[in-house]
Each structure stands twice: as C-alpha cells, then as structure tokens.
Short mmCIF file of N, CA and C in Angstrom, two decimals:
data_model
loop_
_atom_site.label_atom_id
_atom_site.label_comp_id
_atom_site.label_asym_id
_atom_site.label_seq_id
_atom_site.Cartn_x
_atom_site.Cartn_y
_atom_site.Cartn_z
N MET A 960 -10.94 33.48 45.94
CA MET A 960 -10.81 32.44 44.93
C MET A 960 -10.19 32.99 43.66
N GLY A 961 -10.25 34.24 43.43
CA GLY A 961 -9.71 34.82 42.22
C GLY A 961 -8.21 34.63 42.12
N PHE A 962 -7.50 34.78 43.26
CA PHE A 962 -6.06 34.63 43.27
C PHE A 962 -5.65 33.18 42.98
N LEU A 963 -6.37 32.22 43.54
CA LEU A 963 -6.03 30.81 43.33
C LEU A 963 -6.27 30.39 41.88
N ASP A 964 -7.30 30.91 41.24
CA ASP A 964 -7.55 30.60 39.83
C ASP A 964 -6.43 31.14 38.95
N ASP A 965 -6.00 32.37 39.25
CA ASP A 965 -4.90 32.95 38.48
C ASP A 965 -3.61 32.17 38.69
N LEU A 966 -3.38 31.74 39.92
CA LEU A 966 -2.19 30.97 40.23
C LEU A 966 -2.21 29.62 39.50
N ALA A 967 -3.38 28.99 39.41
CA ALA A 967 -3.51 27.71 38.71
C ALA A 967 -3.23 27.88 37.22
N LYS A 968 -3.66 29.00 36.66
CA LYS A 968 -3.40 29.26 35.23
C LYS A 968 -1.92 29.47 34.98
N LEU A 969 -1.24 30.12 35.89
CA LEU A 969 0.19 30.37 35.73
C LEU A 969 1.01 29.10 35.87
N CYS A 970 0.61 28.22 36.76
CA CYS A 970 1.39 27.01 37.04
C CYS A 970 1.09 25.87 36.06
N SER A 971 -0.07 25.86 35.48
CA SER A 971 -0.41 24.76 34.58
C SER A 971 0.24 24.97 33.22
N PHE A 972 0.60 23.89 32.62
CA PHE A 972 1.23 23.93 31.30
C PHE A 972 0.22 23.45 30.28
N THR A 973 -0.11 24.28 29.35
CA THR A 973 -1.02 23.90 28.27
C THR A 973 -0.29 24.07 26.96
N SER A 974 -0.41 23.11 26.14
CA SER A 974 0.24 23.15 24.85
C SER A 974 -0.70 23.77 23.83
N THR A 975 -0.19 24.72 23.07
CA THR A 975 -1.00 25.33 22.02
C THR A 975 -0.87 24.56 20.73
N ARG A 976 0.09 23.70 20.65
CA ARG A 976 0.31 22.91 19.42
C ARG A 976 -0.58 21.68 19.45
N ARG A 977 -1.43 21.58 18.48
CA ARG A 977 -2.34 20.42 18.38
C ARG A 977 -1.98 19.64 17.13
N GLY A 978 -1.24 18.57 17.28
CA GLY A 978 -0.87 17.75 16.14
C GLY A 978 -1.80 16.56 16.00
N LYS A 979 -1.84 16.02 14.82
CA LYS A 979 -2.64 14.82 14.60
C LYS A 979 -1.95 13.64 15.26
N ARG A 980 -2.73 12.78 15.85
CA ARG A 980 -2.18 11.57 16.42
C ARG A 980 -1.93 10.57 15.31
N LYS A 981 -0.78 9.98 15.32
CA LYS A 981 -0.48 8.95 14.33
C LYS A 981 -1.15 7.66 14.75
N ILE A 982 -1.60 6.92 13.77
CA ILE A 982 -2.26 5.65 14.06
C ILE A 982 -1.30 4.51 13.77
N MET A 983 -1.50 3.41 14.44
CA MET A 983 -0.68 2.21 14.23
C MET A 983 -1.06 1.63 12.87
N GLN A 984 -0.08 1.45 12.01
CA GLN A 984 -0.36 0.90 10.69
C GLN A 984 0.84 0.11 10.19
N THR A 985 0.59 -0.65 9.15
CA THR A 985 1.62 -1.46 8.52
C THR A 985 1.86 -0.92 7.12
N VAL A 986 3.12 -0.63 6.80
CA VAL A 986 3.50 -0.11 5.50
C VAL A 986 4.33 -1.18 4.80
N GLU A 987 3.93 -1.51 3.57
CA GLU A 987 4.66 -2.50 2.79
C GLU A 987 5.30 -1.82 1.60
N ILE A 988 6.59 -2.10 1.37
CA ILE A 988 7.36 -1.43 0.33
C ILE A 988 8.10 -2.49 -0.48
N LYS A 989 8.21 -2.23 -1.77
CA LYS A 989 9.00 -3.08 -2.67
C LYS A 989 10.35 -2.40 -2.88
N VAL A 990 11.42 -3.07 -2.48
CA VAL A 990 12.79 -2.54 -2.59
C VAL A 990 13.68 -3.64 -3.13
N LYS A 991 14.44 -3.34 -4.14
CA LYS A 991 15.36 -4.31 -4.71
C LYS A 991 16.60 -4.40 -3.83
N MET A 992 16.81 -5.56 -3.20
CA MET A 992 17.96 -5.79 -2.33
C MET A 992 18.73 -6.99 -2.86
N ASP A 993 20.03 -6.79 -3.12
CA ASP A 993 20.83 -7.84 -3.73
C ASP A 993 21.67 -8.63 -2.72
N CYS A 994 22.13 -7.98 -1.67
CA CYS A 994 23.08 -8.63 -0.76
C CYS A 994 22.74 -8.30 0.69
N ASP A 995 23.56 -8.83 1.61
CA ASP A 995 23.36 -8.56 3.03
C ASP A 995 23.57 -7.08 3.35
N GLY A 996 24.49 -6.43 2.65
CA GLY A 996 24.75 -5.01 2.88
C GLY A 996 23.55 -4.16 2.54
N CYS A 997 22.91 -4.47 1.41
CA CYS A 997 21.70 -3.73 1.01
C CYS A 997 20.60 -3.92 2.06
N GLU A 998 20.46 -5.15 2.50
CA GLU A 998 19.43 -5.47 3.48
C GLU A 998 19.70 -4.72 4.80
N ARG A 999 20.96 -4.67 5.21
CA ARG A 999 21.34 -3.99 6.44
C ARG A 999 21.10 -2.47 6.33
N LYS A 1000 21.41 -1.89 5.16
CA LYS A 1000 21.18 -0.46 4.94
C LYS A 1000 19.71 -0.11 5.10
N VAL A 1001 18.86 -0.90 4.46
CA VAL A 1001 17.42 -0.63 4.50
C VAL A 1001 16.89 -0.84 5.92
N ARG A 1002 17.32 -1.90 6.58
CA ARG A 1002 16.86 -2.17 7.95
C ARG A 1002 17.27 -1.03 8.89
N ASN A 1003 18.51 -0.57 8.80
CA ASN A 1003 18.97 0.51 9.68
C ASN A 1003 18.25 1.82 9.40
N ALA A 1004 18.00 2.10 8.11
CA ALA A 1004 17.31 3.35 7.76
C ALA A 1004 15.89 3.37 8.29
N VAL A 1005 15.21 2.24 8.22
CA VAL A 1005 13.81 2.19 8.64
C VAL A 1005 13.69 2.05 10.15
N SER A 1006 14.52 1.23 10.77
CA SER A 1006 14.39 0.99 12.21
C SER A 1006 14.81 2.21 13.03
N SER A 1007 15.60 3.13 12.45
CA SER A 1007 16.00 4.32 13.18
C SER A 1007 14.92 5.41 13.18
N MET A 1008 13.84 5.21 12.44
CA MET A 1008 12.75 6.19 12.41
C MET A 1008 11.97 6.16 13.72
N ARG A 1009 11.42 7.30 14.08
CA ARG A 1009 10.62 7.39 15.30
C ARG A 1009 9.26 6.73 15.06
N GLY A 1010 8.83 5.90 16.00
CA GLY A 1010 7.52 5.27 15.92
C GLY A 1010 7.52 3.87 15.33
N VAL A 1011 8.66 3.38 14.83
CA VAL A 1011 8.72 2.05 14.22
C VAL A 1011 8.75 1.00 15.32
N LYS A 1012 7.86 0.02 15.23
CA LYS A 1012 7.80 -1.06 16.21
C LYS A 1012 8.49 -2.33 15.71
N SER A 1013 8.27 -2.67 14.43
CA SER A 1013 8.92 -3.87 13.89
C SER A 1013 9.20 -3.69 12.40
N VAL A 1014 10.27 -4.38 11.95
CA VAL A 1014 10.67 -4.34 10.56
C VAL A 1014 10.90 -5.78 10.10
N GLU A 1015 10.26 -6.16 9.00
CA GLU A 1015 10.46 -7.49 8.42
C GLU A 1015 10.94 -7.32 6.99
N LEU A 1016 12.02 -8.02 6.63
CA LEU A 1016 12.56 -7.95 5.29
C LEU A 1016 12.56 -9.33 4.66
N ASN A 1017 12.26 -9.36 3.36
CA ASN A 1017 12.33 -10.59 2.59
C ASN A 1017 13.09 -10.25 1.30
N ARG A 1018 14.38 -10.61 1.27
CA ARG A 1018 15.21 -10.23 0.13
C ARG A 1018 14.76 -10.93 -1.15
N LYS A 1019 14.32 -12.16 -1.04
CA LYS A 1019 13.92 -12.93 -2.23
C LYS A 1019 12.73 -12.29 -2.93
N GLN A 1020 11.77 -11.77 -2.17
CA GLN A 1020 10.59 -11.12 -2.76
C GLN A 1020 10.75 -9.62 -2.90
N SER A 1021 11.88 -9.06 -2.45
CA SER A 1021 12.12 -7.60 -2.46
C SER A 1021 11.02 -6.88 -1.69
N HIS A 1022 10.73 -7.39 -0.51
CA HIS A 1022 9.59 -6.92 0.28
C HIS A 1022 10.05 -6.45 1.65
N VAL A 1023 9.62 -5.25 2.05
CA VAL A 1023 9.90 -4.70 3.38
C VAL A 1023 8.56 -4.38 4.03
N LYS A 1024 8.36 -4.86 5.26
CA LYS A 1024 7.11 -4.64 5.99
C LYS A 1024 7.46 -3.92 7.29
N VAL A 1025 6.93 -2.70 7.45
CA VAL A 1025 7.21 -1.86 8.62
C VAL A 1025 5.92 -1.65 9.39
N SER A 1026 5.94 -1.94 10.68
CA SER A 1026 4.77 -1.73 11.54
C SER A 1026 5.10 -0.70 12.59
N GLY A 1027 4.14 0.17 12.87
CA GLY A 1027 4.35 1.18 13.90
C GLY A 1027 3.52 2.41 13.65
N TYR A 1028 3.85 3.45 14.39
CA TYR A 1028 3.16 4.74 14.27
C TYR A 1028 3.93 5.60 13.26
N VAL A 1029 3.84 5.23 11.99
CA VAL A 1029 4.60 5.89 10.93
C VAL A 1029 3.66 6.23 9.78
N LYS A 1030 4.13 7.15 8.94
CA LYS A 1030 3.39 7.50 7.73
C LYS A 1030 4.06 6.83 6.54
N PRO A 1031 3.27 6.32 5.58
CA PRO A 1031 3.86 5.61 4.44
C PRO A 1031 4.83 6.45 3.61
N ASP A 1032 4.52 7.73 3.40
CA ASP A 1032 5.40 8.55 2.58
C ASP A 1032 6.75 8.80 3.26
N LYS A 1033 6.77 8.89 4.58
CA LYS A 1033 8.03 9.08 5.29
C LYS A 1033 8.88 7.82 5.28
N VAL A 1034 8.25 6.66 5.38
CA VAL A 1034 8.99 5.41 5.31
C VAL A 1034 9.58 5.25 3.91
N LEU A 1035 8.81 5.55 2.90
CA LEU A 1035 9.27 5.46 1.52
C LEU A 1035 10.44 6.41 1.28
N ARG A 1036 10.34 7.62 1.79
CA ARG A 1036 11.42 8.60 1.64
C ARG A 1036 12.69 8.13 2.35
N SER A 1037 12.53 7.53 3.52
CA SER A 1037 13.68 7.05 4.28
C SER A 1037 14.39 5.92 3.54
N VAL A 1038 13.63 5.04 2.92
CA VAL A 1038 14.24 3.94 2.16
C VAL A 1038 14.92 4.47 0.91
N ARG A 1039 14.33 5.45 0.25
CA ARG A 1039 14.93 6.02 -0.96
C ARG A 1039 16.23 6.76 -0.66
N ARG A 1040 16.39 7.27 0.56
CA ARG A 1040 17.63 7.95 0.92
C ARG A 1040 18.83 7.00 0.94
N THR A 1041 18.59 5.71 1.04
CA THR A 1041 19.69 4.74 1.01
C THR A 1041 20.24 4.55 -0.39
N GLY A 1042 19.57 5.09 -1.39
CA GLY A 1042 20.00 4.94 -2.77
C GLY A 1042 19.29 3.82 -3.50
N LYS A 1043 18.36 3.19 -2.86
CA LYS A 1043 17.61 2.08 -3.45
C LYS A 1043 16.33 2.60 -4.11
N LYS A 1044 15.95 1.97 -5.21
CA LYS A 1044 14.69 2.29 -5.85
C LYS A 1044 13.59 1.60 -5.06
N ALA A 1045 12.61 2.38 -4.62
CA ALA A 1045 11.56 1.83 -3.77
C ALA A 1045 10.20 2.36 -4.21
N GLU A 1046 9.18 1.54 -3.99
CA GLU A 1046 7.80 1.93 -4.26
C GLU A 1046 6.90 1.20 -3.27
N LEU A 1047 5.70 1.72 -3.06
CA LEU A 1047 4.76 1.04 -2.18
C LEU A 1047 4.43 -0.32 -2.79
N TRP A 1048 4.15 -1.29 -1.95
CA TRP A 1048 3.92 -2.67 -2.38
C TRP A 1048 2.70 -2.73 -3.29
N PRO A 1049 2.91 -3.02 -4.59
CA PRO A 1049 1.79 -2.96 -5.54
C PRO A 1049 1.03 -4.27 -5.71
N TYR A 1050 1.37 -5.31 -4.95
CA TYR A 1050 0.81 -6.63 -5.21
C TYR A 1050 -0.19 -7.04 -4.13
N VAL A 1051 -1.15 -7.86 -4.54
CA VAL A 1051 -2.11 -8.49 -3.63
C VAL A 1051 -2.18 -9.97 -3.99
N PRO A 1052 -2.63 -10.83 -3.08
CA PRO A 1052 -2.80 -12.23 -3.45
C PRO A 1052 -3.77 -12.39 -4.62
N TYR A 1053 -3.47 -13.31 -5.53
CA TYR A 1053 -4.25 -13.41 -6.77
C TYR A 1053 -5.70 -13.81 -6.52
N ASN A 1054 -6.01 -14.44 -5.39
CA ASN A 1054 -7.39 -14.83 -5.14
C ASN A 1054 -8.26 -13.67 -4.66
N LEU A 1055 -7.67 -12.48 -4.42
CA LEU A 1055 -8.44 -11.31 -4.02
C LEU A 1055 -8.78 -10.39 -5.18
N VAL A 1056 -8.29 -10.69 -6.37
CA VAL A 1056 -8.51 -9.85 -7.54
C VAL A 1056 -9.62 -10.47 -8.39
N TYR A 1057 -10.50 -9.61 -8.94
CA TYR A 1057 -11.63 -10.08 -9.72
C TYR A 1057 -11.19 -10.88 -10.93
N GLN A 1058 -10.29 -10.34 -11.73
CA GLN A 1058 -9.73 -11.05 -12.88
C GLN A 1058 -8.20 -10.99 -12.77
N PRO A 1059 -7.58 -11.99 -12.13
CA PRO A 1059 -6.16 -11.90 -11.85
C PRO A 1059 -5.26 -11.93 -13.07
N TYR A 1060 -5.74 -12.43 -14.19
CA TYR A 1060 -4.86 -12.51 -15.36
C TYR A 1060 -5.29 -11.53 -16.45
N ALA A 1061 -5.93 -10.44 -16.06
CA ALA A 1061 -6.23 -9.37 -17.00
C ALA A 1061 -4.92 -8.68 -17.37
N ARG A 1062 -4.94 -7.93 -18.44
CA ARG A 1062 -3.73 -7.31 -18.96
C ARG A 1062 -3.05 -6.41 -17.93
N GLN A 1063 -3.79 -5.63 -17.18
CA GLN A 1063 -3.18 -4.71 -16.23
C GLN A 1063 -2.72 -5.42 -14.96
N ALA A 1064 -3.35 -6.53 -14.60
CA ALA A 1064 -3.06 -7.17 -13.32
C ALA A 1064 -1.89 -8.14 -13.39
N TYR A 1065 -1.72 -8.84 -14.48
CA TYR A 1065 -0.69 -9.86 -14.54
C TYR A 1065 0.69 -9.22 -14.67
N ASP A 1066 1.61 -9.62 -13.83
CA ASP A 1066 2.95 -9.06 -13.81
C ASP A 1066 3.94 -10.21 -13.63
N LYS A 1067 4.87 -10.37 -14.55
CA LYS A 1067 5.85 -11.44 -14.46
C LYS A 1067 6.83 -11.25 -13.31
N LYS A 1068 7.01 -10.00 -12.86
CA LYS A 1068 7.94 -9.72 -11.78
C LYS A 1068 7.32 -9.93 -10.40
N ALA A 1069 6.04 -10.21 -10.34
CA ALA A 1069 5.36 -10.38 -9.06
C ALA A 1069 5.83 -11.68 -8.39
N PRO A 1070 5.89 -11.70 -7.07
CA PRO A 1070 6.23 -12.93 -6.36
C PRO A 1070 5.17 -14.01 -6.61
N PRO A 1071 5.50 -15.26 -6.39
CA PRO A 1071 4.52 -16.33 -6.62
C PRO A 1071 3.27 -16.14 -5.76
N GLY A 1072 2.10 -16.26 -6.40
CA GLY A 1072 0.83 -16.12 -5.71
C GLY A 1072 0.32 -14.70 -5.64
N TYR A 1073 1.03 -13.73 -6.23
CA TYR A 1073 0.62 -12.33 -6.19
C TYR A 1073 0.42 -11.78 -7.59
N VAL A 1074 -0.47 -10.81 -7.72
CA VAL A 1074 -0.67 -10.04 -8.95
C VAL A 1074 -0.80 -8.57 -8.56
N ARG A 1075 -0.73 -7.69 -9.54
CA ARG A 1075 -0.86 -6.25 -9.26
C ARG A 1075 -2.27 -5.93 -8.79
N ALA A 1076 -2.38 -4.99 -7.89
CA ALA A 1076 -3.69 -4.54 -7.39
C ALA A 1076 -4.28 -3.55 -8.39
N VAL A 1077 -5.30 -3.98 -9.14
CA VAL A 1077 -5.97 -3.11 -10.10
C VAL A 1077 -7.47 -3.21 -9.87
N GLU A 1078 -8.16 -2.19 -10.30
CA GLU A 1078 -9.62 -2.20 -10.24
C GLU A 1078 -10.13 -3.14 -11.33
N HIS A 1079 -11.45 -3.33 -11.39
CA HIS A 1079 -12.03 -4.18 -12.42
C HIS A 1079 -11.70 -3.63 -13.79
N PRO A 1080 -11.14 -4.45 -14.68
CA PRO A 1080 -10.86 -3.94 -16.02
C PRO A 1080 -12.15 -3.60 -16.75
N VAL A 1081 -12.12 -2.53 -17.49
CA VAL A 1081 -13.29 -2.08 -18.22
C VAL A 1081 -13.42 -2.90 -19.49
N ALA A 1082 -14.58 -3.49 -19.69
CA ALA A 1082 -14.81 -4.30 -20.89
C ALA A 1082 -15.12 -3.39 -22.06
N SER A 1083 -14.46 -3.65 -23.16
CA SER A 1083 -14.75 -2.86 -24.36
C SER A 1083 -15.48 -3.75 -25.36
N LEU A 1084 -16.36 -3.16 -26.12
CA LEU A 1084 -17.15 -3.91 -27.09
C LEU A 1084 -16.46 -3.84 -28.46
N ASN A 1085 -15.33 -4.50 -28.59
CA ASN A 1085 -14.58 -4.46 -29.84
C ASN A 1085 -14.84 -5.67 -30.72
N GLY A 1086 -14.96 -6.83 -30.13
CA GLY A 1086 -15.10 -8.05 -30.92
C GLY A 1086 -16.55 -8.35 -31.25
N PRO A 1087 -16.78 -9.18 -32.27
CA PRO A 1087 -18.17 -9.52 -32.64
C PRO A 1087 -18.88 -10.34 -31.57
N GLY A 1088 -18.15 -11.15 -30.82
CA GLY A 1088 -18.76 -11.94 -29.76
C GLY A 1088 -19.29 -11.07 -28.64
N ASP A 1089 -18.62 -9.95 -28.39
CA ASP A 1089 -19.08 -9.04 -27.34
C ASP A 1089 -20.39 -8.38 -27.73
N ARG A 1090 -20.52 -8.03 -29.00
CA ARG A 1090 -21.76 -7.38 -29.45
C ARG A 1090 -22.95 -8.34 -29.36
N LEU A 1091 -22.73 -9.60 -29.67
CA LEU A 1091 -23.81 -10.58 -29.58
C LEU A 1091 -24.23 -10.83 -28.15
N ALA A 1092 -23.28 -10.78 -27.24
CA ALA A 1092 -23.61 -11.01 -25.83
C ALA A 1092 -24.47 -9.88 -25.28
N VAL A 1093 -24.27 -8.67 -25.75
CA VAL A 1093 -25.04 -7.52 -25.27
C VAL A 1093 -26.41 -7.46 -25.94
N MET A 1094 -26.52 -8.02 -27.14
CA MET A 1094 -27.75 -7.93 -27.90
C MET A 1094 -28.90 -8.70 -27.25
N PHE A 1095 -28.61 -9.78 -26.56
CA PHE A 1095 -29.65 -10.62 -25.99
C PHE A 1095 -29.74 -10.39 -24.48
N SER A 1096 -30.96 -10.51 -23.99
CA SER A 1096 -31.21 -10.32 -22.57
C SER A 1096 -31.40 -11.67 -21.90
N GLU A 1097 -30.93 -11.78 -20.66
CA GLU A 1097 -31.12 -13.03 -19.94
C GLU A 1097 -32.54 -13.13 -19.40
N ASP A 1098 -33.22 -12.00 -19.25
CA ASP A 1098 -34.59 -12.01 -18.77
C ASP A 1098 -35.55 -12.64 -19.78
N ASN A 1099 -35.36 -12.31 -21.06
CA ASN A 1099 -36.19 -12.84 -22.12
C ASN A 1099 -35.26 -13.50 -23.13
N ALA A 1100 -35.06 -14.79 -22.99
CA ALA A 1100 -34.10 -15.51 -23.83
C ALA A 1100 -34.56 -15.58 -25.28
N ASN A 1101 -35.88 -15.49 -25.55
CA ASN A 1101 -36.38 -15.59 -26.92
C ASN A 1101 -36.44 -14.25 -27.62
N GLY A 1102 -36.23 -13.17 -26.91
CA GLY A 1102 -36.33 -11.84 -27.51
C GLY A 1102 -34.96 -11.32 -27.94
N CYS A 1103 -34.99 -10.39 -28.88
CA CYS A 1103 -33.77 -9.79 -29.37
C CYS A 1103 -33.94 -8.28 -29.30
N SER A 1104 -32.87 -7.55 -28.95
CA SER A 1104 -33.00 -6.10 -28.79
C SER A 1104 -32.98 -5.38 -30.12
N ILE A 1105 -32.68 -6.04 -31.24
CA ILE A 1105 -32.67 -5.42 -32.56
C ILE A 1105 -34.09 -5.23 -33.06
N MET A 1106 -34.97 -6.18 -32.82
CA MET A 1106 -36.32 -6.12 -33.38
C MET A 1106 -37.20 -5.13 -32.71
#
C-alpha cells in the first residue's frame, strides 16, 4: 500500500494558493455621463471585467449599477480609467434617513427621492430652546433640574 499512496500523491494536483472567494454583490457608482459615447465607454470598461454578471446605466441620474463577483474598489478604478470622475453611490431613499433634511443629508444634486447617506446628526445645545428642553424631565413634568 505504500507505493500506491505515493503514486496518488504524485498524480493528484493540489493547489497551494488559497485565495478568498468573491461574493456576489451589487456595486453602485455615481458617474457623470453626458452623451452616448460616455455611456458606451463606461459600459465597456465595466462589462469587460472578470466576474461581472450585469450592468445597468442611468445617464439622467448619473448612476451605474454593477452586479457580480466583483470588488467595489476595482469597479471604481475601472470606471476612473475611462477619464470620468466617479465615486461610490452616496445616496439613499429619503424615507430611510432619520432626518432627511438635516444640513449634512440634504443635497441639491441628488436625484429625486434621494438624500445623502449620513448618520444621525449630533444635536448641539446652542439655542435657548434647546437648553429649556433638556432642563425638564418627561418623567416628572412638575419638577425642574435646576432646583
């Protein structure tokens, strides 16, 4: 049996390279596209990548949606090689944001129904109305924290 085990080791192919498996994901990118030529350049650059399953472009919203076994940074780099300014899609639907019209979230360049994806804005106690709201407790409406 010793000879057959050695023969099996010689004939079998084992790879020493262990790479991470890519997961299926959707990458959304904001790219300014003015004409059919720009749209064609971006589509060809992205669809020629390995692992891309589908590409959706919306020139009016400057939106590119790529689905497949790809990494977001590689898709972004591929789009930037075309000479276009590109960034990851910074917008979310306005009904998913806690305060959609806060200073950081509201963006005039956003497509209709979208605002920038920001965390909860931090409230600052600058105005006199803010100080009064903190002074009283909802647990004891007749009590005041000053006394």
